[in-house]
Amino acid sequence: LDAAKAALPARRSSKKTPAAAETGAARLAAVQALGACVLAFPYSVPGHVPDALVLLARHSHLASAAGNALPRHAAAIREAVRATVAEFKRTHAETWSFVRPFFDQDQLEALADVLSAGDYLV
């Protein structure tokens, strides 16, 4: 029986490779950690927060692009980014007129892209 198994070609597994799962898990952990850094300052805007939010938005789009490779992690990454940006907007809503000057136009557009729904109906 062992000789017969050795003679047969190895069957490809339909499951994702452990390396892909680890990469997706590591990316999700990094997104969650960066989100925690943003949400650690609920009523102020330190200098690193605008860039961190843009980086989170970029990871949200990367997760969408890698959706075929890491579907489970891609959805979790998008949700983590959306929740972080939504919570940031919620905690800074009352003082948005004072917070807005900390962001340039590109950063504001990145935030809007994360929170807006896609135009699926044309």
Short mmCIF file of N, CA and C in Angstrom, two decimals:
data_model
loop_
_atom_site.label_atom_id
_atom_site.label_comp_id
_atom_site.label_asym_id
_atom_site.label_seq_id
_atom_site.Cartn_x
_atom_site.Cartn_y
_atom_site.Cartn_z
N LEU A 1 0.83 -1.20 0.00
CA LEU A 1 0.00 0.00 0.00
C LEU A 1 0.87 1.26 0.00
N ASP A 2 1.93 1.23 0.76
CA ASP A 2 2.82 2.39 0.80
C ASP A 2 3.48 2.62 -0.56
N ALA A 3 3.84 1.56 -1.24
CA ALA A 3 4.46 1.69 -2.55
C ALA A 3 3.47 2.27 -3.55
N ALA A 4 2.19 1.89 -3.45
CA ALA A 4 1.17 2.41 -4.35
C ALA A 4 0.94 3.90 -4.10
N LYS A 5 0.93 4.30 -2.84
CA LYS A 5 0.75 5.72 -2.52
C LYS A 5 1.92 6.54 -3.04
N ALA A 6 3.12 5.97 -2.93
CA ALA A 6 4.30 6.68 -3.39
C ALA A 6 4.30 6.82 -4.91
N ALA A 7 3.73 5.86 -5.61
CA ALA A 7 3.72 5.89 -7.07
C ALA A 7 2.71 6.90 -7.62
N LEU A 8 1.65 7.17 -6.88
CA LEU A 8 0.62 8.11 -7.33
C LEU A 8 1.13 9.55 -7.20
N PRO A 9 0.74 10.38 -8.14
CA PRO A 9 1.15 11.79 -8.00
C PRO A 9 0.43 12.41 -6.81
N ALA A 10 1.07 13.35 -6.20
CA ALA A 10 0.47 14.03 -5.04
C ALA A 10 -0.75 14.80 -5.52
N ARG A 11 -1.81 14.69 -4.79
CA ARG A 11 -3.06 15.37 -5.12
C ARG A 11 -2.98 16.80 -4.60
N ARG A 12 -3.39 17.70 -5.43
CA ARG A 12 -3.40 19.10 -5.00
C ARG A 12 -4.57 19.33 -4.06
N SER A 13 -4.30 20.04 -3.03
CA SER A 13 -5.33 20.35 -2.06
C SER A 13 -6.11 21.56 -2.54
N SER A 14 -7.41 21.53 -2.35
CA SER A 14 -8.23 22.68 -2.72
C SER A 14 -8.22 23.74 -1.63
N LYS A 15 -7.65 23.42 -0.49
CA LYS A 15 -7.59 24.37 0.61
C LYS A 15 -6.50 25.39 0.36
N LYS A 16 -6.63 26.52 1.00
CA LYS A 16 -5.61 27.56 0.89
C LYS A 16 -4.33 27.09 1.56
N THR A 17 -3.23 27.58 1.05
CA THR A 17 -1.95 27.19 1.62
C THR A 17 -1.78 27.85 2.98
N PRO A 18 -1.04 27.21 3.88
CA PRO A 18 -0.82 27.83 5.19
C PRO A 18 -0.13 29.19 5.08
N ALA A 19 0.74 29.36 4.09
CA ALA A 19 1.43 30.64 3.93
C ALA A 19 0.43 31.75 3.61
N ALA A 20 -0.54 31.46 2.76
CA ALA A 20 -1.54 32.47 2.42
C ALA A 20 -2.39 32.81 3.63
N ALA A 21 -2.74 31.81 4.42
CA ALA A 21 -3.54 32.06 5.61
C ALA A 21 -2.75 32.89 6.62
N GLU A 22 -1.45 32.57 6.75
CA GLU A 22 -0.63 33.33 7.68
C GLU A 22 -0.45 34.77 7.21
N THR A 23 -0.31 34.96 5.90
CA THR A 23 -0.18 36.31 5.37
C THR A 23 -1.45 37.11 5.62
N GLY A 24 -2.59 36.50 5.37
CA GLY A 24 -3.86 37.17 5.62
C GLY A 24 -4.06 37.48 7.09
N ALA A 25 -3.71 36.53 7.95
CA ALA A 25 -3.85 36.74 9.39
C ALA A 25 -2.91 37.84 9.86
N ALA A 26 -1.69 37.86 9.32
CA ALA A 26 -0.73 38.89 9.71
C ALA A 26 -1.20 40.27 9.25
N ARG A 27 -1.76 40.34 8.04
CA ARG A 27 -2.27 41.62 7.54
C ARG A 27 -3.45 42.09 8.38
N LEU A 28 -4.34 41.17 8.73
CA LEU A 28 -5.48 41.53 9.58
C LEU A 28 -5.00 42.02 10.94
N ALA A 29 -4.02 41.35 11.52
CA ALA A 29 -3.50 41.77 12.82
C ALA A 29 -2.87 43.16 12.73
N ALA A 30 -2.15 43.43 11.64
CA ALA A 30 -1.53 44.74 11.46
C ALA A 30 -2.58 45.83 11.30
N VAL A 31 -3.64 45.53 10.57
CA VAL A 31 -4.72 46.51 10.39
C VAL A 31 -5.41 46.79 11.72
N GLN A 32 -5.64 45.75 12.50
CA GLN A 32 -6.28 45.94 13.80
C GLN A 32 -5.38 46.73 14.75
N ALA A 33 -4.07 46.47 14.71
CA ALA A 33 -3.14 47.21 15.56
C ALA A 33 -3.09 48.68 15.17
N LEU A 34 -3.05 48.96 13.87
CA LEU A 34 -3.03 50.34 13.42
C LEU A 34 -4.34 51.04 13.77
N GLY A 35 -5.44 50.30 13.66
CA GLY A 35 -6.73 50.86 14.08
C GLY A 35 -6.76 51.20 15.55
N ALA A 36 -6.14 50.36 16.38
CA ALA A 36 -6.07 50.63 17.82
C ALA A 36 -5.24 51.88 18.09
N CYS A 37 -4.19 52.09 17.30
CA CYS A 37 -3.38 53.30 17.45
C CYS A 37 -4.18 54.56 17.11
N VAL A 38 -5.04 54.45 16.12
CA VAL A 38 -5.89 55.59 15.74
C VAL A 38 -6.94 55.84 16.82
N LEU A 39 -7.57 54.79 17.29
CA LEU A 39 -8.67 54.94 18.25
C LEU A 39 -8.18 55.19 19.68
N ALA A 40 -6.88 55.14 19.90
CA ALA A 40 -6.34 55.40 21.24
C ALA A 40 -6.49 56.88 21.61
N PHE A 41 -6.76 57.71 20.62
CA PHE A 41 -6.91 59.15 20.86
C PHE A 41 -8.30 59.58 20.40
N PRO A 42 -9.32 59.30 21.21
CA PRO A 42 -10.69 59.50 20.72
C PRO A 42 -11.11 60.95 20.53
N TYR A 43 -10.47 61.89 21.20
CA TYR A 43 -10.94 63.27 21.08
C TYR A 43 -9.83 64.23 20.69
N SER A 44 -8.73 63.70 20.18
CA SER A 44 -7.65 64.55 19.68
C SER A 44 -7.12 63.93 18.39
N VAL A 45 -6.26 64.67 17.71
CA VAL A 45 -5.71 64.18 16.45
C VAL A 45 -4.20 64.38 16.49
N PRO A 46 -3.45 63.40 17.01
CA PRO A 46 -1.99 63.51 16.94
C PRO A 46 -1.53 63.47 15.48
N GLY A 47 -0.31 63.85 15.25
CA GLY A 47 0.21 63.97 13.89
C GLY A 47 0.19 62.69 13.08
N HIS A 48 0.25 61.54 13.73
CA HIS A 48 0.30 60.28 12.99
C HIS A 48 -1.07 59.78 12.54
N VAL A 49 -2.13 60.32 13.08
CA VAL A 49 -3.47 59.79 12.81
C VAL A 49 -3.92 59.97 11.36
N PRO A 50 -3.76 61.15 10.73
CA PRO A 50 -4.19 61.25 9.33
C PRO A 50 -3.50 60.25 8.41
N ASP A 51 -2.19 60.11 8.56
CA ASP A 51 -1.46 59.15 7.72
C ASP A 51 -1.87 57.72 8.03
N ALA A 52 -2.13 57.43 9.30
CA ALA A 52 -2.55 56.07 9.68
C ALA A 52 -3.91 55.75 9.06
N LEU A 53 -4.82 56.72 9.04
CA LEU A 53 -6.13 56.48 8.45
C LEU A 53 -6.03 56.25 6.94
N VAL A 54 -5.14 56.98 6.28
CA VAL A 54 -4.94 56.78 4.84
C VAL A 54 -4.34 55.39 4.59
N LEU A 55 -3.40 54.99 5.43
CA LEU A 55 -2.81 53.66 5.30
C LEU A 55 -3.86 52.57 5.51
N LEU A 56 -4.76 52.78 6.46
CA LEU A 56 -5.85 51.82 6.66
C LEU A 56 -6.75 51.76 5.43
N ALA A 57 -7.06 52.91 4.87
CA ALA A 57 -7.91 52.94 3.67
C ALA A 57 -7.23 52.20 2.53
N ARG A 58 -5.93 52.35 2.41
CA ARG A 58 -5.19 51.65 1.36
C ARG A 58 -5.26 50.14 1.58
N HIS A 59 -5.16 49.70 2.83
CA HIS A 59 -5.26 48.27 3.10
C HIS A 59 -6.66 47.74 2.81
N SER A 60 -7.65 48.58 2.98
CA SER A 60 -9.00 48.17 2.65
C SER A 60 -9.11 47.87 1.16
N HIS A 61 -8.49 48.72 0.34
CA HIS A 61 -8.52 48.51 -1.10
C HIS A 61 -7.64 47.34 -1.51
N LEU A 62 -6.52 47.14 -0.82
CA LEU A 62 -5.67 45.98 -1.09
C LEU A 62 -6.40 44.69 -0.76
N ALA A 63 -7.17 44.72 0.32
CA ALA A 63 -7.94 43.53 0.69
C ALA A 63 -8.97 43.21 -0.38
N SER A 64 -9.55 44.24 -0.97
CA SER A 64 -10.52 44.00 -2.04
C SER A 64 -9.84 43.40 -3.26
N ALA A 65 -8.64 43.89 -3.56
CA ALA A 65 -7.93 43.39 -4.73
C ALA A 65 -7.44 41.95 -4.51
N ALA A 66 -7.14 41.60 -3.27
CA ALA A 66 -6.65 40.26 -2.96
C ALA A 66 -7.79 39.34 -2.54
N GLY A 67 -9.00 39.74 -2.85
CA GLY A 67 -10.17 38.98 -2.41
C GLY A 67 -10.17 37.53 -2.83
N ASN A 68 -9.66 37.22 -4.03
CA ASN A 68 -9.65 35.84 -4.49
C ASN A 68 -8.65 35.00 -3.71
N ALA A 69 -7.54 35.61 -3.32
CA ALA A 69 -6.50 34.86 -2.63
C ALA A 69 -6.83 34.66 -1.16
N LEU A 70 -7.40 35.64 -0.52
CA LEU A 70 -7.65 35.60 0.92
C LEU A 70 -9.07 36.06 1.24
N PRO A 71 -10.10 35.34 0.79
CA PRO A 71 -11.46 35.87 0.94
C PRO A 71 -11.88 36.08 2.38
N ARG A 72 -11.52 35.15 3.27
CA ARG A 72 -11.95 35.29 4.66
C ARG A 72 -11.28 36.49 5.30
N HIS A 73 -10.00 36.65 5.07
CA HIS A 73 -9.28 37.75 5.67
C HIS A 73 -9.60 39.08 4.99
N ALA A 74 -9.86 39.05 3.71
CA ALA A 74 -10.18 40.28 2.99
C ALA A 74 -11.45 40.93 3.56
N ALA A 75 -12.45 40.13 3.82
CA ALA A 75 -13.69 40.67 4.39
C ALA A 75 -13.46 41.20 5.80
N ALA A 76 -12.68 40.50 6.58
CA ALA A 76 -12.39 40.94 7.95
C ALA A 76 -11.56 42.22 7.94
N ILE A 77 -10.64 42.34 7.00
CA ILE A 77 -9.82 43.55 6.90
C ILE A 77 -10.68 44.74 6.51
N ARG A 78 -11.53 44.55 5.50
CA ARG A 78 -12.42 45.64 5.09
C ARG A 78 -13.32 46.08 6.24
N GLU A 79 -13.85 45.13 6.98
CA GLU A 79 -14.73 45.46 8.10
C GLU A 79 -13.97 46.17 9.22
N ALA A 80 -12.75 45.73 9.50
CA ALA A 80 -11.95 46.38 10.54
C ALA A 80 -11.62 47.82 10.16
N VAL A 81 -11.29 48.04 8.90
CA VAL A 81 -10.99 49.40 8.43
C VAL A 81 -12.25 50.25 8.49
N ARG A 82 -13.35 49.73 8.01
CA ARG A 82 -14.61 50.49 8.02
C ARG A 82 -15.02 50.86 9.44
N ALA A 83 -14.91 49.91 10.36
CA ALA A 83 -15.28 50.17 11.75
C ALA A 83 -14.36 51.20 12.40
N THR A 84 -13.08 51.14 12.09
CA THR A 84 -12.13 52.10 12.66
C THR A 84 -12.42 53.51 12.16
N VAL A 85 -12.62 53.64 10.85
CA VAL A 85 -12.87 54.97 10.29
C VAL A 85 -14.22 55.51 10.77
N ALA A 86 -15.22 54.66 10.85
CA ALA A 86 -16.54 55.09 11.34
C ALA A 86 -16.46 55.55 12.79
N GLU A 87 -15.72 54.83 13.61
CA GLU A 87 -15.58 55.23 15.01
C GLU A 87 -14.80 56.53 15.12
N PHE A 88 -13.78 56.71 14.30
CA PHE A 88 -13.03 57.97 14.30
C PHE A 88 -13.95 59.12 13.93
N LYS A 89 -14.74 58.94 12.88
CA LYS A 89 -15.67 60.00 12.47
C LYS A 89 -16.71 60.29 13.57
N ARG A 90 -17.18 59.23 14.22
CA ARG A 90 -18.19 59.41 15.28
C ARG A 90 -17.62 60.21 16.45
N THR A 91 -16.41 59.87 16.88
CA THR A 91 -15.85 60.55 18.05
C THR A 91 -15.39 61.97 17.74
N HIS A 92 -15.17 62.28 16.48
CA HIS A 92 -14.72 63.61 16.11
C HIS A 92 -15.79 64.42 15.40
N ALA A 93 -17.02 63.95 15.39
CA ALA A 93 -18.09 64.63 14.65
C ALA A 93 -18.37 66.02 15.20
N GLU A 94 -18.41 66.15 16.50
CA GLU A 94 -18.75 67.46 17.09
C GLU A 94 -17.65 68.49 16.88
N THR A 95 -16.43 68.05 16.76
CA THR A 95 -15.31 68.98 16.61
C THR A 95 -14.70 68.90 15.20
N TRP A 96 -15.49 68.43 14.22
CA TRP A 96 -14.95 68.22 12.88
C TRP A 96 -14.40 69.50 12.27
N SER A 97 -14.99 70.64 12.57
CA SER A 97 -14.48 71.90 12.01
C SER A 97 -13.07 72.21 12.51
N PHE A 98 -12.72 71.73 13.71
CA PHE A 98 -11.37 71.92 14.23
C PHE A 98 -10.42 70.81 13.77
N VAL A 99 -10.96 69.63 13.50
CA VAL A 99 -10.16 68.47 13.13
C VAL A 99 -9.82 68.49 11.64
N ARG A 100 -10.72 68.98 10.84
CA ARG A 100 -10.55 68.93 9.39
C ARG A 100 -9.25 69.55 8.88
N PRO A 101 -8.76 70.66 9.45
CA PRO A 101 -7.49 71.22 8.96
C PRO A 101 -6.28 70.30 9.13
N PHE A 102 -6.38 69.28 9.95
CA PHE A 102 -5.27 68.33 10.11
C PHE A 102 -5.12 67.42 8.89
N PHE A 103 -6.13 67.37 8.05
CA PHE A 103 -6.16 66.48 6.88
C PHE A 103 -6.02 67.30 5.61
N ASP A 104 -5.28 66.77 4.64
CA ASP A 104 -5.26 67.41 3.33
C ASP A 104 -6.38 66.80 2.47
N GLN A 105 -6.55 67.30 1.27
CA GLN A 105 -7.67 66.88 0.42
C GLN A 105 -7.61 65.39 0.09
N ASP A 106 -6.43 64.87 -0.22
CA ASP A 106 -6.29 63.44 -0.55
C ASP A 106 -6.66 62.56 0.64
N GLN A 107 -6.27 62.98 1.83
CA GLN A 107 -6.61 62.20 3.03
C GLN A 107 -8.11 62.20 3.28
N LEU A 108 -8.75 63.33 3.07
CA LEU A 108 -10.21 63.40 3.24
C LEU A 108 -10.93 62.52 2.22
N GLU A 109 -10.42 62.48 0.99
CA GLU A 109 -11.02 61.63 -0.04
C GLU A 109 -10.86 60.15 0.31
N ALA A 110 -9.72 59.78 0.88
CA ALA A 110 -9.49 58.39 1.28
C ALA A 110 -10.48 57.99 2.37
N LEU A 111 -10.73 58.88 3.32
CA LEU A 111 -11.72 58.60 4.36
C LEU A 111 -13.12 58.46 3.78
N ALA A 112 -13.45 59.34 2.86
CA ALA A 112 -14.78 59.29 2.24
C ALA A 112 -14.96 58.00 1.45
N ASP A 113 -13.90 57.53 0.78
CA ASP A 113 -14.00 56.29 0.01
C ASP A 113 -14.29 55.09 0.89
N VAL A 114 -13.73 55.06 2.08
CA VAL A 114 -13.95 53.94 2.99
C VAL A 114 -15.38 53.94 3.49
N LEU A 115 -15.91 55.10 3.80
CA LEU A 115 -17.24 55.18 4.41
C LEU A 115 -18.38 55.18 3.40
N SER A 116 -18.08 55.49 2.15
CA SER A 116 -19.17 55.57 1.17
C SER A 116 -19.46 54.19 0.60
N ALA A 117 -20.70 53.99 0.27
CA ALA A 117 -21.09 52.75 -0.40
C ALA A 117 -20.76 52.87 -1.88
N GLY A 118 -20.42 51.77 -2.49
CA GLY A 118 -20.10 51.78 -3.91
C GLY A 118 -21.34 52.04 -4.74
N ASP A 119 -21.13 52.53 -5.94
CA ASP A 119 -22.24 52.76 -6.86
C ASP A 119 -22.50 51.50 -7.65
N TYR A 120 -23.32 50.64 -7.09
CA TYR A 120 -23.61 49.38 -7.76
C TYR A 120 -24.77 49.54 -8.74
N LEU A 121 -25.62 50.51 -8.51
CA LEU A 121 -26.74 50.75 -9.41
C LEU A 121 -26.40 51.92 -10.30
N VAL A 122 -26.40 51.68 -11.55
CA VAL A 122 -26.04 52.77 -12.48
C VAL A 122 -27.25 53.19 -13.25
#
